[in-house]
XYZ file of C-alpha atoms in Angstrom:
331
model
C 88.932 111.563 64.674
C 88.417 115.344 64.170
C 89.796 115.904 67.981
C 92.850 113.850 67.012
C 93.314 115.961 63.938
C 93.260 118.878 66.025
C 95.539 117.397 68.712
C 98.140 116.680 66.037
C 97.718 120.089 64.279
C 99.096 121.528 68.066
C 101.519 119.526 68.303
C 103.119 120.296 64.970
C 102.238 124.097 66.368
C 104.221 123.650 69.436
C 107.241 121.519 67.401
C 106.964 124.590 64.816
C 107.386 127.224 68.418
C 110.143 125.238 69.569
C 112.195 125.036 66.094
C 111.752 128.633 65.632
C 112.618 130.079 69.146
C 115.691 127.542 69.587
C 117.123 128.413 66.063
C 116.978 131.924 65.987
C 117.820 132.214 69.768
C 121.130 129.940 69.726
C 122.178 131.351 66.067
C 121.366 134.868 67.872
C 124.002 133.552 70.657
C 126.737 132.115 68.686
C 126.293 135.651 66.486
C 126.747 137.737 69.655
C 129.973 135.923 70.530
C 131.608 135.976 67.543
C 131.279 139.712 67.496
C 132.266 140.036 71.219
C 135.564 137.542 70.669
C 136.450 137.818 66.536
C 139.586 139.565 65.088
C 138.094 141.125 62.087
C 140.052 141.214 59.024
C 144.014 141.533 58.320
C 144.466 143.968 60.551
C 143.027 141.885 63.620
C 140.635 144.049 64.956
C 138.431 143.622 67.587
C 134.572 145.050 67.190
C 134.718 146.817 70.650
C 131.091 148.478 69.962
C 128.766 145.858 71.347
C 126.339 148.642 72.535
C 125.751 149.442 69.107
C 124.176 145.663 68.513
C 121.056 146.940 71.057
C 120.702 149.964 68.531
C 120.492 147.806 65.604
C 118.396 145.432 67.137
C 115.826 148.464 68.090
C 115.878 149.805 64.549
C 115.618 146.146 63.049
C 112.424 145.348 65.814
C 111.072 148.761 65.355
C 110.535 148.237 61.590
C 109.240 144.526 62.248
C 106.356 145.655 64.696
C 105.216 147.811 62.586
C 105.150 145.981 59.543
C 103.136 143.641 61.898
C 100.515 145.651 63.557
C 100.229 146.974 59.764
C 99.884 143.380 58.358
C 98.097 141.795 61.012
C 96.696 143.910 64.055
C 93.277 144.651 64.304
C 92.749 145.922 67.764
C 92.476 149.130 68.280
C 92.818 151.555 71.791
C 96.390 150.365 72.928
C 98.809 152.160 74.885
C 100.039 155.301 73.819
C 103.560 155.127 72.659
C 104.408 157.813 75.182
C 103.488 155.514 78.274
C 106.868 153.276 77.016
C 109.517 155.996 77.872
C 110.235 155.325 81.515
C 110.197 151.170 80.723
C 112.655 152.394 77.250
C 115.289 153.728 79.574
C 115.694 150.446 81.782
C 115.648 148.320 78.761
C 118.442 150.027 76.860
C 120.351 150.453 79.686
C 119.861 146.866 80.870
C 120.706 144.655 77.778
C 123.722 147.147 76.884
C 124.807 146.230 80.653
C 124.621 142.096 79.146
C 126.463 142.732 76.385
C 129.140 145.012 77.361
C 129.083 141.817 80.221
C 130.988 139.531 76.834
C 134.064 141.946 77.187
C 134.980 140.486 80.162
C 133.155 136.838 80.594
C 132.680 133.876 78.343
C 129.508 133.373 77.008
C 128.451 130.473 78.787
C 128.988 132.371 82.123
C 126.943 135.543 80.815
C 124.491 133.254 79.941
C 124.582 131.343 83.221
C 123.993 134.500 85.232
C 121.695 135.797 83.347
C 119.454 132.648 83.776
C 119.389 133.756 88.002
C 116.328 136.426 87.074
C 114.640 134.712 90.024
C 117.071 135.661 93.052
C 116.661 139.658 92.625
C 112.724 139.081 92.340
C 112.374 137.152 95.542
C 115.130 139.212 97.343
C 113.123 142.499 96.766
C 110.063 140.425 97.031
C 110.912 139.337 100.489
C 112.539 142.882 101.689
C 110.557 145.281 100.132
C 107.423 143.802 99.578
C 107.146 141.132 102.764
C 106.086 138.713 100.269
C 106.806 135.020 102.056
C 107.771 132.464 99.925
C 107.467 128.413 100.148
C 110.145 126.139 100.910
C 110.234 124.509 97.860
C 110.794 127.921 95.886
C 113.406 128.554 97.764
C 115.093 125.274 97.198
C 115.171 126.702 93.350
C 116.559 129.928 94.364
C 119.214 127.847 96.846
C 120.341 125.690 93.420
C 120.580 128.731 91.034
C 122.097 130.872 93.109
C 124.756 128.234 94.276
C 125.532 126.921 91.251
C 125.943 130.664 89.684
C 128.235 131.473 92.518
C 130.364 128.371 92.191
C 130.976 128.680 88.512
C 131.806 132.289 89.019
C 134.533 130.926 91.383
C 136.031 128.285 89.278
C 139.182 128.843 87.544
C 138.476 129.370 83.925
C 140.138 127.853 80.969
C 143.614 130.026 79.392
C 141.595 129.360 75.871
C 138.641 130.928 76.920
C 140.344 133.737 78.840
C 142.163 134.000 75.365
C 139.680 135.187 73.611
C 138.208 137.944 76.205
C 138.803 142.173 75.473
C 139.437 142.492 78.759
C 139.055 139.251 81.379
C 137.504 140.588 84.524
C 134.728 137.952 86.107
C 133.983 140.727 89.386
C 132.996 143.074 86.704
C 131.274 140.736 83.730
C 128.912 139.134 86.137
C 127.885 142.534 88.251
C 127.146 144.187 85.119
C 125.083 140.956 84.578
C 123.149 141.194 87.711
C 122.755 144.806 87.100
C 121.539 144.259 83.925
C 118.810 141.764 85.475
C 117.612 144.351 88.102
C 117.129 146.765 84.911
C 115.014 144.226 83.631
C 112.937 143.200 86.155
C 111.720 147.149 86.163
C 110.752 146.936 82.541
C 108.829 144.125 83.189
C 106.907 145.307 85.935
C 106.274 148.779 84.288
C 105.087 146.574 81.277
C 102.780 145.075 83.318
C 101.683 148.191 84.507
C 100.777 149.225 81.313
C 98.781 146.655 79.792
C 97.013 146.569 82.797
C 96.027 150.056 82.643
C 95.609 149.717 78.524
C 93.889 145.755 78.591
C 93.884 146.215 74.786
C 97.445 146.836 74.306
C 98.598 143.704 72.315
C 102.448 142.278 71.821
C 103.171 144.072 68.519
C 102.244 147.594 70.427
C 104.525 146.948 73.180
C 107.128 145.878 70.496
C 107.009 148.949 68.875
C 106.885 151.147 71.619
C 110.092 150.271 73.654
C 111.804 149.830 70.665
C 110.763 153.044 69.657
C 112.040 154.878 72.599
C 115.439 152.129 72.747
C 115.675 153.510 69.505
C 115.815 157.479 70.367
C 117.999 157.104 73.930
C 120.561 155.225 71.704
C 120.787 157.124 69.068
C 121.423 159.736 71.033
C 123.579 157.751 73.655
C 125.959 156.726 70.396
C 125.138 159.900 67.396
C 124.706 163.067 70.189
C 127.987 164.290 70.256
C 131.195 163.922 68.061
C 133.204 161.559 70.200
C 130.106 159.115 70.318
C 130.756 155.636 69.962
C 128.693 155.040 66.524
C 130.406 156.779 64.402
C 133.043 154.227 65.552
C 131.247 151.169 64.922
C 129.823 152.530 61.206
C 133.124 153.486 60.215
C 134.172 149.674 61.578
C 131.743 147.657 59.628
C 132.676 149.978 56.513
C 136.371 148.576 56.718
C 134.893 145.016 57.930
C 131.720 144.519 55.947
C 131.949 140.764 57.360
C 130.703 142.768 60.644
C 128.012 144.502 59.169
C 126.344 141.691 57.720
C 126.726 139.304 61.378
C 125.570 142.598 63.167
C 122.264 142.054 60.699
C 121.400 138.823 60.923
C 122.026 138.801 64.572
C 118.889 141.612 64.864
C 116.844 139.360 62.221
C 117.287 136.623 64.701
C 116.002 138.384 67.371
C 113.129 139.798 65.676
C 112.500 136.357 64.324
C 112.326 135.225 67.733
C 109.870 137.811 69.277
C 107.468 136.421 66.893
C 107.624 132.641 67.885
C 107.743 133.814 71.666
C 104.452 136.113 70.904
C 102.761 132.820 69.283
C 103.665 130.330 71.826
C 102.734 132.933 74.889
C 99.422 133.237 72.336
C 98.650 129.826 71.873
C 99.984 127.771 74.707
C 100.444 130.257 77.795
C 103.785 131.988 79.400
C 104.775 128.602 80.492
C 105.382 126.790 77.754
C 107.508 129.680 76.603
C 108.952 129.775 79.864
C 110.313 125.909 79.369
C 111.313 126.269 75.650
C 113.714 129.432 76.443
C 114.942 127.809 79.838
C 115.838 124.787 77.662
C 117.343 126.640 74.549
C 119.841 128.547 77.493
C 120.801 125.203 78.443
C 121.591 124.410 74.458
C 123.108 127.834 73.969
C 125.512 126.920 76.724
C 126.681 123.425 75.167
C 126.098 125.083 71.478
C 128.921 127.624 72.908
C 131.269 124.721 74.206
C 131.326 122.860 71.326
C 131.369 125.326 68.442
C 133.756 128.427 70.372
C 135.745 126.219 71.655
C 134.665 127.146 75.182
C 135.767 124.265 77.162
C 133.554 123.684 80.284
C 135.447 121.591 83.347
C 133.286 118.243 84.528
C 132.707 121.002 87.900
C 131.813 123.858 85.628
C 129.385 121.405 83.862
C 128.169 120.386 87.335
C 126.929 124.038 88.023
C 125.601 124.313 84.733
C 123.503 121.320 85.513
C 122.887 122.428 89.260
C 121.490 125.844 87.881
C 119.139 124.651 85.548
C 117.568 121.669 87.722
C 117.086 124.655 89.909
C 115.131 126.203 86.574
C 113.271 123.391 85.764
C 111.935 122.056 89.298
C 110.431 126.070 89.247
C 109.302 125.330 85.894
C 107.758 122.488 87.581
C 105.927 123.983 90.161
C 104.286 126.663 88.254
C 102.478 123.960 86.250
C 101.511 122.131 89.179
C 100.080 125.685 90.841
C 98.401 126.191 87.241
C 97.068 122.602 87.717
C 95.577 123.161 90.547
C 93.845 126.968 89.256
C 92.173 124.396 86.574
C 90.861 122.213 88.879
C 89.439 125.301 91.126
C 87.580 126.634 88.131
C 86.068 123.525 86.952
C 84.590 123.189 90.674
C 83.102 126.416 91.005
């Protein structure tokens, strides 16, 4: 009885994980559209400063993580917050490449690309490192990267083109893939420092790249007179409606980071893995049916194509995990 107690307790955990990292991911999504595609106010202006949303969001997650490791951290010997600086520079350059991506693709298509992390890992896997891959991972590289490449060549809809700065699909989706490359070098540099620093926990990697996204923007958008904040503070002062989307959209994301750090914490990277696959596919229809992004019954196919491609990979880390289980339990 007291097992089945405990069973239940985890699954409300896990229902609890899922809630929280769907809700504040999508709301984070529809957010980040309506800034990129909105006419603000009377005078119909477009807020043309998305960079200045990765700023906010560093200042917003700065403050967060250390309210955190204040509230709740008790280890001790992490990673200096100098180690961050090199991993700082690839993540505000990469995410500022994803957003600025909105100015000239919809949504669903940002998000679409975005979802092909895997074919730049096994590319440079395979030609730098001579790592040799299985068929069957390659079959989920095959679906992703086909269905990417066959959305990206469909015709899209007037409507959505409508509502684009400045419609250019050659340019949205390379800073996309650009922006992916960027991240895959944070990661690895991440993982390069908790491995040197074993005690380094989520909250002190929090804080430090946001630290250091916070100092490279601020001097990216405040360092010279022409910079581009001044422009965006002076924008949400005549369109406080801006401002306050521009907010929650950061509390979302720090929101987020939490439930991500507590299901990686309590059921492993690939749970999270399948709840933030899943909540991209959601995101996508979320987008179509709110925006009034209309997806074509082909576009839907890719969309479809792409993530079967996700979730068969999904698949076969759990059955490689599986089998680690079973290895340990015989030895």
């Amino acid at each position: 009885m007291e097992a089945h107690g405990s069973g239940f307790r985890r699954v409300l955990v896990l229902a609890f994980c899922v809630a929280g990292i769907w809700s504040a991911y999508i709301y984070q999504g529809v957010l980040q559209e309506t800034l990129s595609t909105k006419r603000f106010g009377p005078d119909g202006k477009r807020f043309e400063h998305l960079a200045f949303l990765n700023l906010a969001q560093n200042v917003i997650c700065l403050i967060w993580s250390y309210i955190m490791i204040k509230l709740w951290s008790t280890s001790a010997g992490g990673a200096p917050w100098w180690t961050y600086w090199s991993a700082g520079i690839t993540n505000t350059i990469g995410p500022a490449m994803g957003i600025e991506a909105l100015k000239y693709i919809s949504y669903p298509a940002q998000v679409l690309a975005k979802s092909s992390k895997m074919i730049p890992v096994m590319f440079m896997g395979a030609l730098v490192y001579g790592i040799q891959y299985t068929l069957p991972e390659y079959i989920c590289t095959f679906l992703v990267a086909g269905g990417v490449s066959m959305f990206a060549l469909m015709k899209t809809s007037s409507k959505t083109i409508s509502k684009l700065a400045h419609p250019n699909a050659p340019l949205g989706y390379g800073l996309c893939f650009l922006n992916l490359a960027f991240d895959g070098f944070t990661n690895a540099t991440q993982d390069s420092i908790t491995a040197r620093f074993p005690k380094t926990s989520a909250w002190d990697i929090m804080l430090g790249m946001n630290l250091w996204g916070t100092i490279y923007n601020m001097v990216y958008m405040f360092g010279w007179p022409q910079g581009s904040g001044f422009g965006a503070i002076q924008f949400c002062k005549e369109h406080p409606e801006a401002a306050w989307d521009i907010f929650y959209y950061c509390l979302c994301g720090a929101v987020g980071q939490n439930f991500i750090f507590l299901t990686i914490s309590r059921f492993g990277s690939l749970a999270n893995t399948t709840i933030t696959t899943t909540r991209k596919f959601v995101s996508i229809v979320v987008s179509s049916l709110l925006s009034s992004n209309p997806l074509s019954t082909k576009q839907w196919g890719c969309v479809m194509m792409v993530f079967s491609g996700l979730s068969y990979q999904i698949y076969l880390k759990w059955r490689k995990l599986q089998r680690l289980q079973k290895k340990r339990k015989t030895t």
